Amino acid sequence: MGTMETETQNVQHRSFSIKLWPPSQSTRLTLVERMTKNLSTPSVFSKKYGLLSQEEAMENSKHIEDSAFASANEHYEREPDGDGSSAVQLYAKEASKLMLEVLKRGSRTQNGIEAHVPEDVPAPRETFFDISRGRRAFIDAEEAEDLLKPLSKPGNSYAKICFSNRSFGLEAAHIAAPILASIKGQLTEVDLSDFIAGRSEDEAIEVMNIFSKALEGCILRSLNLSDNALGEKGVRAFDALLKSQSNLEELYLMNDGISEEAAQAVSELIPSTEKLKILHFHNNMTGDEGAVFIAKVVEGSPALLDFRCSSTRVGEEGGIALVEALGKCSNLKKIDLRDNMFGVEAGVALSKALSSHAGLTEIYLSYLNLENEGAIALVDALKENAPLLEVLDMAGNEITLEAAPALAACIAAKESLTKLNLSENELKDEGTILIARALENGHKQLKEVDLSTNAMRRAGARVLAQAVVNKPEFKLLTINGNYISDEGIDELKEIFKKSLDLLGPLDENDPEGEDDDQGSNEDEDDNEDGLGSQLKNLEVSEDN
């Protein structure tokens, strides 16, 4: 058991260099798997006490892990200012102790006795309360009282609540308020997304006020207020709750009608964002002026790991303010700015901001009007930084062959790349072949490539297909909406004959293509030698 304990502690310290507690769900599942193996395979302890069947070992391991987690989490909550290391140690120690007790007791399936959890292993304590499942509907006072009964039970351990997908009116809110107030001292995660749907503005504002006052003073790690059409009035209705939050690590305000005024209210009401790691604004009406206020929030968030501000109507001025603020968040791993109107200058500003983001793993920059100048500046910056980049998304930016050498040089340098999206650009065959050559060698983790709608013809499609088809992890090549001839389609199917599911649909492909100043598509499809000679000087180079 000592080995298991040491290994578990090592896993915790490796996985949580930023925050040791709580463990992720994947880490908890890993521990269950390890305990199951220890309980069901021969060891020095099994020689002494015997083995459990695989099924019995799994059942016991789940209960042991739940119990160990509950004990460690309770310990952590009593001293939340620590780094979590003592909770990690208790988690491993408790799991080891309970596992040994199970082995000592021996298998309960021997002699036809049905397996069951030992009486003295504590039953797991629920920590997550969720009413979001099922039909999206209004909730009245009677149903609220019935649904929320578990939260009213003395000594419950609920630390996370999700009220999403159920619409609270005034009567239901008045039922919920004292219940929430009674447990707010133990809450760490609150999800109130989509909880006032279909209510009048006046009623919705009052409901938000009631919930805000009931939860005021709770010390939250995560708060989700998405899908509530908040606007400025809605944001300010949550002033009591927001003003009391100085330890937030995750804040979600997506699809909330966050205008300039609402963005200003957000920046005013949250007292501190120094611990903020995830900040998501998606599908709002923030605009340039609102983006300036969001930039202030970002600027005060040095620990930020994941920032999303997609589909928020932000133009050049707001874009520049945002990316300059992002430049001060050197811990960022994921940036999502899709579907805004940044333009070239904001793209160039972002390229300068990325110079200190060595840990960046995902960047989503599609539909930002970057054009060649902005795209080249960005991929040049990414090439020199972000060595662990896994996702590069630059779809819909009017990128042409001019930017292809810089793109290819960046891609060639990113061995960790798993997903590449350059769809809805104008790379044509020449640009596509440069990208394909960049992917040919290495890139063993590559899973998805999307170059749909790039005016690509047979030659480019063939070279790209050959570059990715044998990658060990590859899942999908999407090249729909191009100008690939019928012969080219047959060629693609032949290349993917052993794994046709890796080739995406081609129902929007146009074999006839468009009129082209350089000649007919038949010339481009069939004259492979001519195309090859044109591409001789378009090599991928580290100096590009």
Coordinates of C-alpha atoms in Angstrom, one line a residue:
M1 CA 0.0 0.0 0.0
G2 CA 2.9 2.4 0.6
T3 CA 3.8 2.3 -3.0
M4 CA 0.3 3.2 -4.1
E5 CA 0.3 6.0 -1.6
T6 CA 3.6 7.4 -2.9
E7 CA 2.6 7.1 -6.5
T8 CA -0.7 8.8 -5.8
Q9 CA 1.0 11.7 -4.1
N10 CA 3.5 12.0 -7.1
V11 CA 0.6 12.0 -9.5
Q12 CA -1.0 14.8 -7.6
H13 CA 2.1 16.9 -7.4
R14 CA 2.8 16.5 -11.1
S15 CA -0.7 17.3 -12.2
F16 CA -1.4 20.3 -10.0
S17 CA 1.6 22.5 -10.2
I18 CA -0.6 25.5 -10.0
K19 CA -3.2 24.2 -7.5
L20 CA -2.8 20.9 -5.8
W21 CA -6.4 20.6 -4.7
P22 CA -9.0 19.6 -5.8
P23 CA -7.9 16.8 -8.1
S24 CA -9.4 16.7 -11.6
Q25 CA -12.0 14.1 -12.5
S26 CA -9.5 12.3 -14.7
T27 CA -7.0 12.1 -11.7
R28 CA -9.8 10.7 -9.5
L29 CA -10.6 8.1 -12.1
T30 CA -6.9 7.2 -12.4
L31 CA -6.8 6.5 -8.7
V32 CA -9.9 4.3 -8.9
E33 CA -8.3 2.3 -11.8
R34 CA -5.0 1.9 -9.8
M35 CA -6.9 0.7 -6.7
T36 CA -8.9 -1.7 -8.7
K37 CA -5.7 -3.2 -10.1
N38 CA -4.1 -3.4 -6.7
L39 CA -7.2 -5.1 -5.2
S40 CA -7.5 -7.7 -8.0
T41 CA -3.9 -8.6 -9.0
P42 CA -1.4 -10.6 -7.0
S43 CA 0.8 -8.8 -4.5
V44 CA 2.5 -9.2 -1.1
F45 CA -0.8 -8.2 0.5
S46 CA -2.9 -10.5 -1.7
K47 CA -0.8 -13.5 -0.7
K48 CA -1.7 -12.7 2.9
Y49 CA -5.3 -11.7 2.6
G50 CA -6.5 -12.9 -0.8
L51 CA -7.8 -11.2 -4.0
L52 CA -11.0 -9.6 -5.1
S53 CA -12.7 -10.2 -8.4
Q54 CA -12.4 -7.4 -11.0
E55 CA -16.0 -6.4 -10.6
E56 CA -15.8 -6.4 -6.8
A57 CA -12.5 -4.5 -6.8
M58 CA -14.0 -1.8 -9.0
E59 CA -17.1 -1.4 -6.8
N60 CA -15.0 -1.1 -3.7
S61 CA -12.5 1.3 -5.3
K62 CA -15.2 3.7 -6.3
H63 CA -16.6 3.9 -2.8
I64 CA -13.1 4.1 -1.3
E65 CA -12.2 7.0 -3.6
D66 CA -15.4 8.9 -2.8
S67 CA -14.8 8.5 0.9
A68 CA -11.2 9.5 0.7
F69 CA -12.0 12.5 -1.4
A70 CA -14.8 13.7 1.0
S71 CA -12.4 13.5 4.0
A72 CA -9.6 15.3 2.2
N73 CA -12.0 18.0 0.8
E74 CA -13.4 18.6 4.2
H75 CA -9.8 19.0 5.5
Y76 CA -9.0 21.4 2.7
E77 CA -12.0 23.6 3.3
R78 CA -11.0 24.1 7.0
E79 CA -7.7 25.6 5.8
P80 CA -8.4 26.9 2.3
D81 CA -5.4 29.3 2.3
G82 CA -3.0 26.4 2.0
D83 CA -1.7 25.0 -1.3
G84 CA -3.6 21.8 -0.9
S85 CA -0.6 19.6 -0.3
S86 CA -1.9 18.4 3.1
A87 CA -5.3 17.5 1.5
V88 CA -3.4 15.5 -1.2
Q89 CA -1.5 13.6 1.5
L90 CA -4.7 12.8 3.4
Y91 CA -6.4 11.8 0.2
A92 CA -3.7 9.2 -0.6
K93 CA -3.4 8.1 3.1
E94 CA -7.1 7.5 3.5
A95 CA -7.4 5.6 0.2
S96 CA -4.5 3.3 1.2
K97 CA -6.0 2.7 4.7
L98 CA -9.4 1.8 3.3
M99 CA -8.0 -0.4 0.6
L100 CA -6.0 -2.4 3.2
E101 CA -9.2 -2.8 5.2
V102 CA -11.0 -4.2 2.2
L103 CA -8.2 -6.7 1.5
K104 CA -8.1 -7.8 5.1
R105 CA -11.8 -8.5 5.0
G106 CA -11.4 -10.6 1.9
S107 CA -13.7 -11.2 -1.1
R108 CA -17.4 -11.2 -0.5
T109 CA -18.1 -13.1 -3.7
Q110 CA -16.5 -16.3 -2.5
N111 CA -18.9 -19.3 -2.0
G112 CA -21.6 -17.5 -4.0
I113 CA -22.0 -14.6 -1.6
E114 CA -22.9 -11.5 -3.4
A115 CA -20.4 -8.7 -3.3
H116 CA -21.3 -5.6 -1.3
V117 CA -19.5 -2.6 0.1
P118 CA -18.1 -3.2 3.7
E119 CA -20.3 -1.7 6.4
D120 CA -17.5 0.4 7.9
V121 CA -16.5 2.0 4.6
P122 CA -18.3 5.4 4.8
A123 CA -20.9 6.0 2.2
P124 CA -19.8 8.7 -0.3
R125 CA -21.1 12.2 0.4
E126 CA -22.6 14.1 -2.5
T127 CA -20.9 17.4 -3.3
F128 CA -22.6 18.3 -6.6
F129 CA -26.3 19.3 -6.7
D130 CA -27.7 19.6 -10.2
I131 CA -31.3 20.2 -11.3
S132 CA -30.4 21.0 -14.9
R133 CA -31.2 17.6 -16.4
G134 CA -34.5 16.9 -18.1
R135 CA -37.0 19.2 -19.8
R136 CA -36.4 23.0 -19.9
A137 CA -39.3 24.4 -17.9
F138 CA -40.6 27.0 -15.5
I139 CA -40.4 26.0 -11.8
D140 CA -43.0 27.0 -9.3
A141 CA -42.8 27.3 -5.5
E142 CA -44.0 23.8 -4.8
E143 CA -41.6 22.2 -7.2
A144 CA -38.8 24.4 -6.0
E145 CA -39.4 23.3 -2.4
D146 CA -39.4 19.6 -3.5
L147 CA -36.4 19.9 -5.7
L148 CA -34.2 21.7 -3.2
K149 CA -34.9 19.5 -0.3
P150 CA -31.5 17.8 -0.4
L151 CA -29.9 21.3 0.1
S152 CA -32.0 21.8 3.3
K153 CA -30.8 18.6 5.0
P154 CA -28.4 19.4 8.0
G155 CA -24.9 18.3 7.4
N156 CA -25.1 18.0 3.6
S157 CA -21.8 18.4 1.8
Y158 CA -22.9 20.2 -1.4
A159 CA -20.2 22.5 -2.6
K160 CA -21.3 22.8 -6.2
I161 CA -24.8 23.7 -7.4
C162 CA -26.3 24.0 -10.9
F163 CA -29.7 25.6 -11.4
S164 CA -29.4 25.9 -15.2
N165 CA -32.2 25.0 -17.6
R166 CA -35.0 25.7 -15.0
S167 CA -36.7 29.0 -15.0
F168 CA -37.2 30.6 -11.5
G169 CA -40.0 33.0 -10.9
L170 CA -40.5 35.2 -7.8
E171 CA -42.3 32.5 -5.7
A172 CA -39.6 29.9 -6.5
A173 CA -36.8 32.4 -5.8
H174 CA -38.3 33.1 -2.4
I175 CA -38.2 29.4 -1.6
A176 CA -34.6 29.0 -2.9
A177 CA -33.2 32.1 -1.1
P178 CA -33.1 30.9 2.6
I179 CA -31.9 27.5 1.5
L180 CA -29.0 29.0 -0.5
A181 CA -28.2 31.4 2.4
S182 CA -28.0 28.5 4.8
I183 CA -25.3 26.7 2.7
K184 CA -23.4 29.6 1.1
G185 CA -20.5 29.1 3.5
Q186 CA -19.8 25.7 1.9
L187 CA -20.3 26.6 -1.8
T188 CA -17.4 26.9 -4.1
E189 CA -19.1 26.6 -7.6
V190 CA -22.4 28.2 -8.6
D191 CA -24.0 27.8 -12.0
L192 CA -27.0 30.1 -12.6
S193 CA -26.9 30.0 -16.3
D194 CA -30.2 30.1 -18.1
F195 CA -32.3 30.2 -14.9
I196 CA -34.8 33.1 -15.8
A197 CA -35.8 32.1 -19.3
G198 CA -39.2 33.4 -20.4
R199 CA -39.7 35.8 -17.4
S200 CA -40.6 39.4 -17.9
E201 CA -37.7 41.9 -17.4
D202 CA -39.0 43.2 -14.1
E203 CA -39.5 39.7 -12.6
A204 CA -36.1 38.5 -13.9
I205 CA -34.3 41.4 -12.4
E206 CA -36.0 40.8 -9.0
V207 CA -35.2 37.1 -9.1
M208 CA -31.6 37.9 -9.8
N209 CA -31.6 40.3 -6.9
I210 CA -33.0 37.7 -4.6
F211 CA -30.4 35.1 -5.6
S212 CA -27.6 37.7 -5.4
K213 CA -28.4 38.7 -1.8
A214 CA -28.9 35.1 -0.7
L215 CA -25.4 34.1 -2.0
E216 CA -23.6 37.3 -0.9
G217 CA -20.4 36.6 0.9
C218 CA -19.9 33.0 -0.3
I219 CA -16.3 32.4 -1.4
L220 CA -16.7 31.0 -4.9
R221 CA -14.1 29.5 -7.2
S222 CA -16.4 29.4 -10.2
L223 CA -19.5 31.5 -11.2
N224 CA -21.5 30.9 -14.3
L225 CA -24.2 33.5 -15.2
S226 CA -24.4 32.7 -19.0
D227 CA -27.5 32.6 -21.1
N228 CA -29.5 35.1 -19.0
A229 CA -29.8 38.2 -21.3
L230 CA -28.4 40.2 -18.4
G231 CA -27.5 43.6 -20.0
E232 CA -26.4 46.3 -17.6
K233 CA -29.5 45.9 -15.4
G234 CA -28.9 42.2 -15.0
V235 CA -25.3 42.6 -14.2
R236 CA -26.0 45.2 -11.6
A237 CA -28.8 43.0 -10.1
F238 CA -26.0 40.7 -9.1
D239 CA -24.0 43.5 -7.5
A240 CA -24.2 42.0 -3.9
L241 CA -22.8 38.6 -5.1
L242 CA -20.2 40.1 -7.5
K243 CA -18.9 42.6 -5.0
S244 CA -18.3 39.9 -2.5
Q245 CA -16.1 37.8 -4.8
S246 CA -12.4 38.3 -4.5
N247 CA -11.3 34.6 -5.1
L248 CA -13.0 33.8 -8.4
E249 CA -11.0 31.5 -10.6
E250 CA -13.6 31.0 -13.3
L251 CA -16.2 33.5 -14.6
Y252 CA -18.6 32.8 -17.5
L253 CA -20.7 35.5 -19.0
M254 CA -21.7 34.1 -22.4
N255 CA -24.8 35.0 -24.4
D256 CA -25.7 37.6 -21.9
G257 CA -26.2 40.8 -24.0
I258 CA -23.1 42.3 -22.5
S259 CA -23.1 45.8 -23.9
E260 CA -20.6 48.6 -23.3
E261 CA -22.6 49.6 -20.1
A262 CA -22.8 46.0 -18.9
A263 CA -19.1 45.5 -19.5
Q264 CA -18.4 48.6 -17.5
A265 CA -20.6 47.2 -14.7
V266 CA -18.6 43.9 -14.7
S267 CA -15.3 45.8 -14.4
E268 CA -16.7 47.9 -11.6
L269 CA -18.4 45.2 -9.5
I270 CA -15.8 42.4 -9.2
P271 CA -13.3 43.6 -6.5
S272 CA -10.4 41.5 -7.6
T273 CA -9.5 39.2 -10.5
E274 CA -6.0 38.4 -9.5
K275 CA -6.9 34.7 -9.1
L276 CA -9.0 34.5 -12.3
K277 CA -7.9 31.6 -14.6
I278 CA -10.9 31.3 -16.9
L279 CA -12.8 34.3 -18.4
H280 CA -15.4 33.6 -21.1
F281 CA -17.4 36.3 -23.0
H282 CA -19.0 34.8 -26.0
N283 CA -21.9 35.9 -28.2
N284 CA -22.4 39.3 -26.6
M285 CA -22.8 42.9 -28.0
T286 CA -19.7 44.3 -26.3
G287 CA -18.3 46.3 -29.2
D288 CA -15.1 48.4 -29.1
E289 CA -16.1 50.5 -26.1
G290 CA -17.2 47.5 -24.1
A291 CA -14.0 45.7 -25.1
V292 CA -12.0 48.5 -23.4
F293 CA -13.7 47.7 -20.1
I294 CA -13.2 43.9 -20.5
A295 CA -9.5 44.7 -21.2
K296 CA -9.3 46.3 -17.8
V297 CA -10.6 43.0 -16.2
V298 CA -8.0 41.1 -18.3
E299 CA -5.2 43.4 -17.3
G300 CA -5.9 42.7 -13.7
S301 CA -5.9 39.0 -14.2
P302 CA -2.2 37.9 -14.3
A303 CA -3.1 34.2 -13.6
L304 CA -5.4 34.0 -16.6
L305 CA -5.1 30.6 -18.5
D306 CA -8.1 30.6 -20.7
F307 CA -9.7 33.7 -22.3
R308 CA -12.6 33.7 -24.7
C309 CA -14.1 36.8 -26.3
S310 CA -15.6 35.4 -29.5
S311 CA -18.6 36.8 -31.4
T312 CA -18.6 40.1 -29.5
R313 CA -18.7 42.7 -32.3
V314 CA -15.2 44.0 -31.4
G315 CA -13.4 46.0 -34.0
E316 CA -9.9 47.4 -34.4
E317 CA -9.9 49.8 -31.5
G318 CA -11.4 47.4 -29.0
G319 CA -9.3 44.5 -30.4
I320 CA -6.0 46.4 -29.8
A321 CA -7.1 47.2 -26.2
L322 CA -7.9 43.5 -25.6
V323 CA -4.7 42.1 -27.1
E324 CA -2.5 44.6 -25.3
A325 CA -4.1 43.5 -22.0
L326 CA -3.6 39.8 -23.0
G327 CA 0.1 40.6 -23.5
K328 CA 0.4 41.0 -19.7
C329 CA -1.1 37.5 -19.1
S330 CA 1.9 35.4 -19.7
N331 CA 0.4 32.2 -18.3
L332 CA -2.2 32.0 -21.1
K333 CA -2.8 28.5 -22.6
K334 CA -5.9 29.2 -24.6
I335 CA -7.0 32.3 -26.5
D336 CA -10.3 32.4 -28.5
L337 CA -11.1 35.7 -30.3
R338 CA -13.1 34.2 -33.2
D339 CA -15.7 36.1 -35.2
N340 CA -14.8 39.7 -34.5
M341 CA -13.8 42.6 -36.7
F342 CA -10.2 43.1 -35.6
G343 CA -8.6 43.8 -38.9
V344 CA -4.9 43.9 -39.8
E345 CA -3.7 46.3 -37.1
A346 CA -5.3 44.4 -34.3
G347 CA -3.7 41.3 -35.7
V348 CA -0.3 42.8 -35.8
A349 CA -0.8 44.1 -32.2
L350 CA -1.7 40.5 -31.1
S351 CA 1.5 39.2 -32.7
K352 CA 3.5 41.5 -30.5
A353 CA 1.5 40.5 -27.4
L354 CA 2.2 36.8 -28.0
S355 CA 6.0 37.2 -27.5
S356 CA 5.8 36.1 -23.9
H357 CA 3.2 33.3 -24.2
A358 CA 5.5 30.2 -24.2
G359 CA 2.8 28.0 -22.7
L360 CA 0.1 28.7 -25.3
T361 CA -1.5 25.5 -26.5
E362 CA -4.7 26.6 -28.4
I363 CA -5.4 29.8 -30.4
Y364 CA -8.6 30.5 -32.3
L365 CA -8.3 33.4 -34.7
S366 CA -10.9 32.7 -37.4
Y367 CA -13.0 35.4 -39.1
L368 CA -11.0 38.4 -37.8
N369 CA -10.3 40.1 -41.1
L370 CA -6.5 39.5 -40.6
E371 CA -5.6 39.3 -44.3
N372 CA -2.1 38.4 -45.3
E373 CA -0.3 41.1 -43.3
G374 CA -2.0 40.2 -40.1
A375 CA -1.7 36.5 -40.7
I376 CA 2.0 36.6 -41.5
A377 CA 2.7 38.7 -38.4
L378 CA 0.9 36.2 -36.2
V379 CA 2.4 33.0 -37.5
D380 CA 5.8 34.5 -37.4
A381 CA 5.3 35.3 -33.7
L382 CA 3.8 31.8 -33.1
K383 CA 6.7 30.2 -34.8
E384 CA 9.2 31.8 -32.4
N385 CA 7.0 31.2 -29.4
A386 CA 4.4 28.7 -28.2
P387 CA 6.5 25.5 -28.7
L388 CA 3.6 23.3 -27.4
L389 CA 0.9 24.7 -29.7
E390 CA -1.8 22.1 -30.3
V391 CA -4.6 24.0 -32.1
L392 CA -4.2 26.7 -34.8
D393 CA -7.4 28.1 -36.2
M394 CA -7.2 30.9 -38.7
A395 CA -10.2 30.2 -40.9
G396 CA -11.9 32.9 -43.0
N397 CA -9.2 35.6 -42.9
E398 CA -8.7 36.1 -46.7
I399 CA -5.3 34.4 -46.5
T400 CA -3.7 33.8 -50.0
L401 CA -0.6 32.2 -51.4
E402 CA 1.4 35.2 -50.3
A403 CA 1.1 34.1 -46.6
A404 CA 1.5 30.4 -47.3
P405 CA 5.3 30.2 -46.8
A406 CA 5.1 31.9 -43.4
L407 CA 2.2 29.7 -42.5
A408 CA 4.0 26.5 -43.6
A409 CA 7.2 27.5 -41.7
C410 CA 5.2 28.0 -38.5
I411 CA 3.3 24.7 -38.9
A412 CA 6.5 22.8 -39.6
A413 CA 7.8 23.9 -36.3
K414 CA 4.8 22.8 -34.3
E415 CA 5.3 19.1 -33.6
S416 CA 2.5 19.1 -31.0
L417 CA -0.1 20.2 -33.4
T418 CA -3.4 18.2 -33.2
K419 CA -5.8 20.4 -35.1
L420 CA -5.3 22.9 -38.0
N421 CA -8.1 24.9 -39.5
L422 CA -7.4 27.2 -42.5
S423 CA -10.8 26.8 -44.1
E424 CA -12.5 29.6 -46.1
N425 CA -9.3 31.2 -47.3
E426 CA -7.7 31.4 -50.8
L427 CA -4.6 29.2 -50.6
K428 CA -5.4 27.3 -53.8
D429 CA -3.2 24.4 -54.9
E430 CA 0.2 26.1 -54.4
G431 CA -0.6 27.2 -50.9
T432 CA -2.2 23.9 -50.0
I433 CA 0.9 22.0 -51.2
L434 CA 3.1 24.1 -49.0
I435 CA 1.0 23.4 -46.0
A436 CA 1.0 19.7 -46.9
R437 CA 4.8 19.6 -47.1
A438 CA 5.0 21.2 -43.7
L439 CA 2.9 18.4 -42.2
E440 CA 4.6 15.5 -44.0
N441 CA 7.3 14.8 -41.5
G442 CA 6.6 14.2 -37.8
H443 CA 3.3 15.7 -36.4
K444 CA 2.4 12.3 -35.0
Q445 CA -0.3 13.8 -32.8
L446 CA -2.2 15.4 -35.7
K447 CA -5.9 14.6 -35.6
E448 CA -7.8 17.1 -37.8
V449 CA -7.0 19.3 -40.8
D450 CA -9.6 21.6 -42.4
L451 CA -8.8 23.3 -45.7
S452 CA -12.3 23.4 -47.1
T453 CA -13.3 26.3 -49.4
N454 CA -9.8 27.3 -50.5
A455 CA -10.2 27.1 -54.3
M456 CA -8.1 23.9 -54.2
R457 CA -8.0 21.5 -57.1
R458 CA -6.9 17.9 -57.7
A459 CA -3.2 18.3 -57.2
G460 CA -3.4 20.2 -53.9
A461 CA -6.0 17.7 -52.6
R462 CA -3.8 14.7 -53.5
V463 CA -0.7 16.0 -51.8
L464 CA -2.5 17.0 -48.7
A465 CA -4.3 13.7 -48.4
Q466 CA -1.0 11.8 -48.8
A467 CA 0.6 14.0 -46.1
V468 CA -2.0 13.1 -43.4
V469 CA -3.5 9.7 -44.2
N470 CA -0.9 7.6 -42.4
K471 CA -0.6 9.8 -39.2
P472 CA -1.2 7.4 -36.3
E473 CA -3.7 9.7 -34.5
F474 CA -5.4 11.2 -37.5
K475 CA -9.2 11.4 -37.5
L476 CA -10.5 13.8 -40.2
L477 CA -9.5 15.6 -43.3
T478 CA -12.0 18.2 -44.4
I479 CA -11.6 19.6 -47.9
N480 CA -15.2 20.2 -49.0
G481 CA -16.2 23.3 -51.0
N482 CA -13.2 23.2 -53.3
Y483 CA -12.8 22.5 -57.1
I484 CA -11.6 18.9 -57.2
S485 CA -12.3 17.1 -60.4
D486 CA -14.2 13.8 -60.5
E487 CA -10.8 12.0 -61.2
G488 CA -9.4 13.8 -58.2
I489 CA -12.3 12.6 -56.0
D490 CA -11.6 9.0 -57.1
E491 CA -7.9 9.5 -56.3
L492 CA -8.7 10.7 -52.8
K493 CA -10.9 7.7 -52.2
E494 CA -8.1 5.4 -53.3
I495 CA -5.7 7.1 -50.9
F496 CA -8.1 6.7 -48.0
K497 CA -9.4 3.2 -49.1
K498 CA -8.3 1.6 -45.9
S499 CA -9.8 4.3 -43.7
L500 CA -12.5 6.1 -45.7
D501 CA -14.0 7.5 -42.5
L502 CA -11.0 9.8 -42.2
L503 CA -12.1 11.7 -45.3
G504 CA -14.8 14.3 -44.7
P505 CA -17.8 14.8 -47.0
L506 CA -17.3 16.2 -50.4
D507 CA -20.9 17.0 -51.3
E508 CA -20.2 20.8 -51.7
N509 CA -17.2 20.2 -54.0
D510 CA -17.6 21.8 -57.5
P511 CA -15.7 19.7 -60.1
E512 CA -16.2 22.4 -62.7
G513 CA -14.5 25.0 -60.6
E514 CA -14.4 28.7 -61.4
D515 CA -13.1 30.6 -64.3
D516 CA -9.4 31.2 -63.7
D517 CA -7.1 33.7 -65.3
Q518 CA -4.4 31.0 -65.6
G519 CA -6.5 28.6 -67.7
S520 CA -9.1 25.9 -67.4
N521 CA -9.4 23.5 -64.5
E522 CA -8.5 20.7 -66.9
D523 CA -5.1 22.2 -67.5
E524 CA -4.6 22.6 -63.7
D525 CA -5.7 19.1 -62.9
D526 CA -3.9 17.2 -65.6
N527 CA -0.7 19.2 -66.2
E528 CA 1.1 17.9 -63.1
D529 CA 4.5 18.5 -64.4
G530 CA 3.8 22.2 -65.0
L531 CA 2.4 22.6 -61.5
G532 CA 5.5 20.8 -60.1
S533 CA 7.8 23.2 -61.8
Q534 CA 5.9 26.2 -60.4
L535 CA 6.3 24.9 -56.9
K536 CA 10.0 24.1 -57.0
N537 CA 10.9 27.5 -55.4
L538 CA 8.1 27.4 -52.8
E539 CA 10.0 25.3 -50.2
V540 CA 9.3 25.4 -46.5
S541 CA 12.2 27.3 -44.9
E542 CA 13.1 28.2 -41.4
D543 CA 14.1 31.6 -42.7
N544 CA 10.7 32.5 -44.1

